[in-house]
PDB file of N, CA and C in Angstrom:
ATOM      1  N   MET A   1     100.169 193.867 -89.690  1.00 58.00           N
ATOM      2  CA  MET A   1     100.061 192.561 -89.039  1.00 58.00           C
ATOM      3  C   MET A   1     101.040 192.454 -87.879  1.00 58.00           C
ATOM      4  N   LYS A   2     102.274 192.953 -88.093  1.00 75.00           N
ATOM      5  CA  LYS A   2     103.268 192.876 -87.027  1.00 75.00           C
ATOM      6  C   LYS A   2     102.876 193.725 -85.827  1.00 75.00           C
ATOM      7  N   ALA A   3     102.287 194.881 -86.078  1.00 75.00           N
ATOM      8  CA  ALA A   3     101.860 195.750 -84.989  1.00 75.00           C
ATOM      9  C   ALA A   3     100.776 195.069 -84.153  1.00 75.00           C
ATOM     10  N   MET A   4      99.902 194.338 -84.814  1.00 76.00           N
ATOM     11  CA  MET A   4      98.852 193.631 -84.107  1.00 76.00           C
ATOM     12  C   MET A   4      99.448 192.524 -83.237  1.00 76.00           C
ATOM     13  N   ASN A   5     100.420 191.803 -83.774  1.00 89.00           N
ATOM     14  CA  ASN A   5     101.074 190.743 -82.997  1.00 89.00           C
ATOM     15  C   ASN A   5     101.814 191.336 -81.806  1.00 89.00           C
ATOM     16  N   ARG A   6     102.491 192.453 -82.022  1.00 89.00           N
ATOM     17  CA  ARG A   6     103.229 193.113 -80.948  1.00 89.00           C
ATOM     18  C   ARG A   6     102.258 193.572 -79.852  1.00 89.00           C
ATOM     19  N   GLU A   7     101.133 194.113 -80.258  1.00 91.00           N
ATOM     20  CA  GLU A   7     100.130 194.568 -79.302  1.00 91.00           C
ATOM     21  C   GLU A   7      99.584 193.385 -78.495  1.00 91.00           C
ATOM     22  N   MET A   8      99.356 192.270 -79.162  1.00 92.00           N
ATOM     23  CA  MET A   8      98.854 191.073 -78.470  1.00 92.00           C
ATOM     24  C   MET A   8      99.883 190.556 -77.461  1.00 92.00           C
ATOM     25  N   ILE A   9     101.148 190.562 -77.841  1.00 92.00           N
ATOM     26  CA  ILE A   9     102.204 190.120 -76.926  1.00 92.00           C
ATOM     27  C   ILE A   9     102.266 191.028 -75.716  1.00 92.00           C
ATOM     28  N   ASP A  10     102.178 192.332 -75.944  1.00 93.00           N
ATOM     29  CA  ASP A  10     102.180 193.281 -74.816  1.00 93.00           C
ATOM     30  C   ASP A  10     101.003 193.045 -73.883  1.00 93.00           C
ATOM     31  N   ARG A  11      99.842 192.772 -74.442  1.00 94.00           N
ATOM     32  CA  ARG A  11      98.654 192.503 -73.613  1.00 94.00           C
ATOM     33  C   ARG A  11      98.813 191.204 -72.824  1.00 94.00           C
ATOM     34  N   LEU A  12      99.390 190.186 -73.444  1.00 95.00           N
ATOM     35  CA  LEU A  12      99.610 188.924 -72.737  1.00 95.00           C
ATOM     36  C   LEU A  12     100.601 189.106 -71.581  1.00 95.00           C
ATOM     37  N   ARG A  13     101.648 189.884 -71.825  1.00 94.00           N
ATOM     38  CA  ARG A  13     102.616 190.160 -70.750  1.00 94.00           C
ATOM     39  C   ARG A  13     101.943 190.883 -69.585  1.00 94.00           C
ATOM     40  N   GLU A  14     101.132 191.876 -69.914  1.00 96.00           N
ATOM     41  CA  GLU A  14     100.445 192.630 -68.881  1.00 96.00           C
ATOM     42  C   GLU A  14      99.483 191.726 -68.106  1.00 96.00           C
ATOM     43  N   ALA A  15      98.789 190.846 -68.808  1.00 96.00           N
ATOM     44  CA  ALA A  15      97.867 189.919 -68.148  1.00 96.00           C
ATOM     45  C   ALA A  15      98.619 188.987 -67.204  1.00 96.00           C
ATOM     46  N   LYS A  16      99.785 188.510 -67.636  1.00 92.00           N
ATOM     47  CA  LYS A  16     100.589 187.624 -66.763  1.00 92.00           C
ATOM     48  C   LYS A  16     101.085 188.384 -65.543  1.00 92.00           C
ATOM     49  N   LYS A  17     101.416 189.654 -65.720  1.00 92.00           N
ATOM     50  CA  LYS A  17     101.877 190.467 -64.588  1.00 92.00           C
ATOM     51  C   LYS A  17     100.760 190.593 -63.552  1.00 92.00           C
ATOM     52  N   TYR A  18      99.545 190.856 -64.026  1.00 95.00           N
ATOM     53  CA  TYR A  18      98.418 190.969 -63.105  1.00 95.00           C
ATOM     54  C   TYR A  18      98.075 189.611 -62.476  1.00 95.00           C
ATOM     55  N   GLU A  19      98.253 188.551 -63.232  1.00 92.00           N
ATOM     56  CA  GLU A  19      98.009 187.215 -62.686  1.00 92.00           C
ATOM     57  C   GLU A  19      98.976 186.926 -61.542  1.00 92.00           C
ATOM     58  N   LEU A  20     100.245 187.302 -61.723  1.00 86.00           N
ATOM     59  CA  LEU A  20     101.230 187.102 -60.653  1.00 86.00           C
ATOM     60  C   LEU A  20     100.891 187.954 -59.441  1.00 86.00           C
ATOM     61  N   MET A  21     100.477 189.182 -59.670  1.00 88.00           N
ATOM     62  CA  MET A  21     100.094 190.058 -58.559  1.00 88.00           C
ATOM     63  C   MET A  21      98.909 189.470 -57.796  1.00 88.00           C
ATOM     64  N   ALA A  22      97.945 188.916 -58.501  1.00 90.00           N
ATOM     65  CA  ALA A  22      96.775 188.322 -57.857  1.00 90.00           C
ATOM     66  C   ALA A  22      97.170 187.096 -57.039  1.00 90.00           C
ATOM     67  N   MET A  23      98.096 186.298 -57.585  1.00 86.00           N
ATOM     68  CA  MET A  23      98.537 185.109 -56.858  1.00 86.00           C
ATOM     69  C   MET A  23      99.278 185.518 -55.587  1.00 86.00           C
ATOM     70  N   LYS A  24     100.126 186.539 -55.687  1.00 84.00           N
ATOM     71  CA  LYS A  24     100.849 187.011 -54.494  1.00 84.00           C
ATOM     72  C   LYS A  24      99.880 187.549 -53.449  1.00 84.00           C
ATOM     73  N   ALA A  25      98.792 188.157 -53.878  1.00 88.00           N
ATOM     74  CA  ALA A  25      97.820 188.727 -52.937  1.00 88.00           C
ATOM     75  C   ALA A  25      97.132 187.648 -52.116  1.00 88.00           C
ATOM     76  N   LEU A  26      97.093 186.424 -52.630  1.00 89.00           N
ATOM     77  CA  LEU A  26      96.450 185.330 -51.898  1.00 89.00           C
ATOM     78  C   LEU A  26      97.275 184.845 -50.711  1.00 89.00           C
ATOM     79  N   PHE A  27      98.577 185.112 -50.748  1.00 88.00           N
ATOM     80  CA  PHE A  27      99.475 184.622 -49.702  1.00 88.00           C
ATOM     81  C   PHE A  27      99.874 185.752 -48.763  1.00 88.00           C
ATOM     82  N   PRO A  28     100.286 185.407 -47.559  1.00 88.00           N
ATOM     83  CA  PRO A  28     100.762 186.449 -46.625  1.00 88.00           C
ATOM     84  C   PRO A  28     102.013 187.143 -47.180  1.00 88.00           C
ATOM     85  N   ASP A  29     102.276 188.346 -46.675  1.00 84.00           N
ATOM     86  CA  ASP A  29     103.439 189.111 -47.144  1.00 84.00           C
ATOM     87  C   ASP A  29     104.752 188.364 -46.912  1.00 84.00           C
ATOM     88  N   SER A  30     104.802 187.575 -45.857  1.00 84.00           N
ATOM     89  CA  SER A  30     106.034 186.836 -45.562  1.00 84.00           C
ATOM     90  C   SER A  30     106.332 185.800 -46.644  1.00 84.00           C
ATOM     91  N   GLN A  31     105.318 185.327 -47.323  1.00 86.00           N
ATOM     92  CA  GLN A  31     105.507 184.325 -48.375  1.00 86.00           C
ATOM     93  C   GLN A  31     105.808 184.955 -49.733  1.00 86.00           C
ATOM     94  N   SER A  32     105.594 186.241 -49.850  1.00 82.00           N
ATOM     95  CA  SER A  32     105.788 186.930 -51.123  1.00 82.00           C
ATOM     96  C   SER A  32     107.232 186.805 -51.616  1.00 82.00           C
ATOM     97  N   GLU A  33     108.166 186.978 -50.708  1.00 84.00           N
ATOM     98  CA  GLU A  33     109.584 186.854 -51.082  1.00 84.00           C
ATOM     99  C   GLU A  33     109.904 185.423 -51.520  1.00 84.00           C
ATOM    100  N   HIS A  34     109.340 184.458 -50.834  1.00 87.00           N
ATOM    101  CA  HIS A  34     109.562 183.059 -51.176  1.00 87.00           C
ATOM    102  C   HIS A  34     109.011 182.758 -52.583  1.00 87.00           C
ATOM    103  N   ILE A  35     107.869 183.308 -52.901  1.00 84.00           N
ATOM    104  CA  ILE A  35     107.280 183.106 -54.234  1.00 84.00           C
ATOM    105  C   ILE A  35     108.173 183.726 -55.298  1.00 84.00           C
ATOM    106  N   GLU A  36     108.743 184.882 -54.996  1.00 85.00           N
ATOM    107  CA  GLU A  36     109.649 185.548 -55.944  1.00 85.00           C
ATOM    108  C   GLU A  36     110.891 184.689 -56.196  1.00 85.00           C
ATOM    109  N   VAL A  37     111.424 184.075 -55.153  1.00 89.00           N
ATOM    110  CA  VAL A  37     112.588 183.197 -55.297  1.00 89.00           C
ATOM    111  C   VAL A  37     112.215 181.990 -56.175  1.00 89.00           C
ATOM    112  N   MET A  38     111.054 181.409 -55.923  1.00 89.00           N
ATOM    113  CA  MET A  38     110.624 180.254 -56.735  1.00 89.00           C
ATOM    114  C   MET A  38     110.452 180.666 -58.185  1.00 89.00           C
ATOM    115  N   LYS A  39     109.884 181.840 -58.425  1.00 87.00           N
ATOM    116  CA  LYS A  39     109.687 182.326 -59.796  1.00 87.00           C
ATOM    117  C   LYS A  39     111.028 182.466 -60.509  1.00 87.00           C
ATOM    118  N   ASN A  40     112.010 183.043 -59.825  1.00 93.00           N
ATOM    119  CA  ASN A  40     113.331 183.212 -60.427  1.00 93.00           C
ATOM    120  C   ASN A  40     114.010 181.868 -60.707  1.00 93.00           C
ATOM    121  N   GLU A  41     113.857 180.915 -59.795  1.00 95.00           N
ATOM    122  CA  GLU A  41     114.449 179.588 -60.003  1.00 95.00           C
ATOM    123  C   GLU A  41     113.816 178.882 -61.194  1.00 95.00           C
ATOM    124  N   ILE A  42     112.518 178.993 -61.314  1.00 94.00           N
ATOM    125  CA  ILE A  42     111.829 178.367 -62.451  1.00 94.00           C
ATOM    126  C   ILE A  42     112.269 179.021 -63.757  1.00 94.00           C
ATOM    127  N   LYS A  43     112.411 180.333 -63.745  1.00 93.00           N
ATOM    128  CA  LYS A  43     112.862 181.047 -64.934  1.00 93.00           C
ATOM    129  C   LYS A  43     114.259 180.574 -65.339  1.00 93.00           C
ATOM    130  N   GLU A  44     115.162 180.417 -64.369  1.00 95.00           N
ATOM    131  CA  GLU A  44     116.517 179.934 -64.655  1.00 95.00           C
ATOM    132  C   GLU A  44     116.501 178.522 -65.206  1.00 95.00           C
ATOM    133  N   MET A  45     115.624 177.679 -64.660  1.00 96.00           N
ATOM    134  CA  MET A  45     115.525 176.298 -65.151  1.00 96.00           C
ATOM    135  C   MET A  45     115.049 176.263 -66.604  1.00 96.00           C
ATOM    136  N   VAL A  46     114.092 177.101 -66.931  1.00 94.00           N
ATOM    137  CA  VAL A  46     113.575 177.146 -68.297  1.00 94.00           C
ATOM    138  C   VAL A  46     114.664 177.610 -69.263  1.00 94.00           C
ATOM    139  N   VAL A  47     115.392 178.651 -68.874  1.00 94.00           N
ATOM    140  CA  VAL A  47     116.468 179.153 -69.732  1.00 94.00           C
ATOM    141  C   VAL A  47     117.536 178.081 -69.935  1.00 94.00           C
ATOM    142  N   GLU A  48     117.906 177.386 -68.861  1.00 95.00           N
ATOM    143  CA  GLU A  48     118.899 176.317 -68.955  1.00 95.00           C
ATOM    144  C   GLU A  48     118.406 175.201 -69.872  1.00 95.00           C
ATOM    145  N   PHE A  49     117.147 174.839 -69.741  1.00 94.00           N
ATOM    146  CA  PHE A  49     116.578 173.792 -70.589  1.00 94.00           C
ATOM    147  C   PHE A  49     116.623 174.193 -72.058  1.00 94.00           C
ATOM    148  N   VAL A  50     116.258 175.446 -72.343  1.00 92.00           N
ATOM    149  CA  VAL A  50     116.250 175.924 -73.735  1.00 92.00           C
ATOM    150  C   VAL A  50     117.664 175.884 -74.313  1.00 92.00           C
ATOM    151  N   PHE A  51     118.658 176.354 -73.543  1.00 91.00           N
ATOM    152  CA  PHE A  51     120.028 176.324 -74.037  1.00 91.00           C
ATOM    153  C   PHE A  51     120.497 174.892 -74.290  1.00 91.00           C
ATOM    154  N   GLU A  52     120.210 173.985 -73.366  1.00 92.00           N
ATOM    155  CA  GLU A  52     120.602 172.588 -73.555  1.00 92.00           C
ATOM    156  C   GLU A  52     119.893 171.968 -74.755  1.00 92.00           C
ATOM    157  N   PHE A  53     118.631 172.296 -74.938  1.00 89.00           N
ATOM    158  CA  PHE A  53     117.875 171.749 -76.058  1.00 89.00           C
ATOM    159  C   PHE A  53     118.491 172.168 -77.381  1.00 89.00           C
ATOM    160  N   PHE A  54     118.791 173.471 -77.518  1.00 88.00           N
ATOM    161  CA  PHE A  54     119.357 173.953 -78.761  1.00 88.00           C
ATOM    162  C   PHE A  54     120.788 173.468 -78.965  1.00 88.00           C
ATOM    163  N   ALA A  55     121.537 173.319 -77.870  1.00 87.00           N
ATOM    164  CA  ALA A  55     122.894 172.794 -77.987  1.00 87.00           C
ATOM    165  C   ALA A  55     122.851 171.351 -78.472  1.00 87.00           C
ATOM    166  N   GLN A  56     121.931 170.568 -77.926  1.00 88.00           N
ATOM    167  CA  GLN A  56     121.778 169.170 -78.348  1.00 88.00           C
ATOM    168  C   GLN A  56     121.310 169.117 -79.797  1.00 88.00           C
ATOM    169  N   LYS A  57     120.391 169.992 -80.160  1.00 81.00           N
ATOM    170  CA  LYS A  57     119.867 170.021 -81.520  1.00 81.00           C
ATOM    171  C   LYS A  57     120.982 170.352 -82.510  1.00 81.00           C
ATOM    172  N   SER A  58     121.825 171.329 -82.191  1.00 80.00           N
ATOM    173  CA  SER A  58     122.893 171.716 -83.102  1.00 80.00           C
ATOM    174  C   SER A  58     123.945 170.614 -83.206  1.00 80.00           C
ATOM    175  N   SER A  59     124.229 169.898 -82.101  1.00 79.00           N
ATOM    176  CA  SER A  59     125.198 168.804 -82.170  1.00 79.00           C
ATOM    177  C   SER A  59     124.648 167.651 -83.002  1.00 79.00           C
ATOM    178  N   GLU A  60     123.337 167.408 -82.923  1.00 75.00           N
ATOM    179  CA  GLU A  60     122.731 166.369 -83.757  1.00 75.00           C
ATOM    180  C   GLU A  60     122.789 166.750 -85.229  1.00 75.00           C
ATOM    181  N   GLU A  61     122.577 168.032 -85.518  1.00 74.00           N
ATOM    182  CA  GLU A  61     122.642 168.498 -86.898  1.00 74.00           C
ATOM    183  C   GLU A  61     124.065 168.378 -87.443  1.00 74.00           C
ATOM    184  N   GLU A  62     125.054 168.666 -86.597  1.00 75.00           N
ATOM    185  CA  GLU A  62     126.448 168.518 -87.019  1.00 75.00           C
ATOM    186  C   GLU A  62     126.772 167.059 -87.321  1.00 75.00           C
ATOM    187  N   LYS A  63     126.282 166.159 -86.476  1.00 72.00           N
ATOM    188  CA  LYS A  63     126.520 164.733 -86.715  1.00 72.00           C
ATOM    189  C   LYS A  63     125.885 164.288 -88.020  1.00 72.00           C
ATOM    190  N   CYS A  64     124.671 164.764 -88.272  1.00 68.00           N
ATOM    191  CA  CYS A  64     123.978 164.410 -89.523  1.00 68.00           C
ATOM    192  C   CYS A  64     124.740 164.941 -90.713  1.00 68.00           C
ATOM    193  N   SER A  65     125.212 166.181 -90.628  1.00 68.00           N
ATOM    194  CA  SER A  65     125.938 166.755 -91.767  1.00 68.00           C
ATOM    195  C   SER A  65     127.281 166.045 -91.950  1.00 68.00           C
ATOM    196  N   ASP A  66     127.934 165.636 -90.846  1.00 63.00           N
ATOM    197  CA  ASP A  66     129.185 164.878 -90.942  1.00 63.00           C
ATOM    198  C   ASP A  66     128.942 163.526 -91.591  1.00 63.00           C
ATOM    199  N   ASN A  67     127.840 162.869 -91.215  1.00 62.00           N
ATOM    200  CA  ASN A  67     127.505 161.570 -91.806  1.00 62.00           C
ATOM    201  C   ASN A  67     127.223 161.717 -93.295  1.00 62.00           C
ATOM    202  N   LYS A  68     126.528 162.773 -93.685  1.00 64.00           N
ATOM    203  CA  LYS A  68     126.229 163.001 -95.092  1.00 64.00           C
ATOM    204  C   LYS A  68     127.512 163.257 -95.866  1.00 64.00           C
ATOM    205  N   LYS A  69     128.447 164.004 -95.291  1.00 62.00           N
ATOM    206  CA  LYS A  69     129.737 164.255 -95.946  1.00 62.00           C
ATOM    207  C   LYS A  69     130.504 162.951 -96.124  1.00 62.00           C
ATOM    208  N   GLN A  70     130.482 162.117 -95.091  1.00 61.00           N
ATOM    209  CA  GLN A  70     131.181 160.828 -95.168  1.00 61.00           C
ATOM    210  C   GLN A  70     130.551 159.943 -96.224  1.00 61.00           C
ATOM    211  N   GLU A  71     129.226 159.951 -96.317  1.00 59.00           N
ATOM    212  CA  GLU A  71     128.551 159.154 -97.333  1.00 59.00           C
ATOM    213  C   GLU A  71     128.934 159.628 -98.727  1.00 59.00           C
ATOM    214  N   LYS A  72     128.990 160.933 -98.929  1.00 60.00           N
ATOM    215  CA  LYS A  72     129.374 161.478-100.228  1.00 60.00           C
ATOM    216  C   LYS A  72     130.817 161.125-100.557  1.00 60.00           C
ATOM    217  N   GLU A  73     131.693 161.239 -99.554  1.00 61.00           N
ATOM    218  CA  GLU A  73     133.100 160.918 -99.775  1.00 61.00           C
ATOM    219  C   GLU A  73     133.302 159.434-100.016  1.00 61.00           C
ATOM    220  N   SER A  74     132.549 158.604 -99.336  1.00 62.00           N
ATOM    221  CA  SER A  74     132.734 157.153 -99.481  1.00 62.00           C
ATOM    222  C   SER A  74     132.234 156.656-100.830  1.00 62.00           C
ATOM    223  N   ASN A  75     131.337 157.355-101.445  1.00 66.00           N
ATOM    224  CA  ASN A  75     130.823 156.956-102.762  1.00 66.00           C
ATOM    225  C   ASN A  75     131.757 157.321-103.892  1.00 66.00           C
ATOM    226  N   VAL A  76     132.721 158.181-103.622  1.00 65.00           N
ATOM    227  CA  VAL A  76     133.659 158.608-104.650  1.00 65.00           C
ATOM    228  C   VAL A  76     134.822 157.610-104.674  1.00 65.00           C
ATOM    229  N   LYS A  77     135.125 157.106-105.890  1.00 71.00           N
ATOM    230  CA  LYS A  77     136.222 156.137-106.038  1.00 71.00           C
ATOM    231  C   LYS A  77     137.297 156.759-106.891  1.00 71.00           C
ATOM    232  N   LYS A  78     138.533 156.477-106.536  1.00 73.00           N
ATOM    233  CA  LYS A  78     139.663 156.972-107.293  1.00 73.00           C
ATOM    234  C   LYS A  78     139.898 156.051-108.485  1.00 73.00           C
ATOM    235  N   VAL A  79     140.003 156.606-109.650  1.00 77.00           N
ATOM    236  CA  VAL A  79     140.199 155.828-110.865  1.00 77.00           C
ATOM    237  C   VAL A  79     141.498 156.257-111.517  1.00 77.00           C
ATOM    238  N   LYS A  80     142.363 155.298-111.802  1.00 82.00           N
ATOM    239  CA  LYS A  80     143.624 155.593-112.466  1.00 82.00           C
ATOM    240  C   LYS A  80     143.414 155.492-113.967  1.00 82.00           C
ATOM    241  N   ILE A  81     143.868 156.466-114.693  1.00 85.00           N
ATOM    242  CA  ILE A  81     143.754 156.465-116.144  1.00 85.00           C
ATOM    243  C   ILE A  81     145.159 156.340-116.713  1.00 85.00           C
ATOM    244  N   GLY A  82     145.307 155.356-117.624  1.00 68.00           N
ATOM    245  CA  GLY A  82     146.545 155.198-118.405  1.00 68.00           C
ATOM    246  C   GLY A  82     147.588 154.508-117.707  1.00 68.00           C
TER     247      GLY A  82
END
């Protein structure tokens, strides 16, 4: 099953590569470099978004776990015996 998934991913990557080549072929050679710059900028934006998303997600999880700890601690009462 994993080999099939890996093969599908490889085929999708190859298809995207050909799609990019076809798109570049539609524009003059002078615009090819500009398209490459735009592609790299978009890639950087996506990576930045993913990092920010996971950083925000982890900070929210920490807040939730801190709140749960506080709730558990607040429910415990000290009792003096004797």
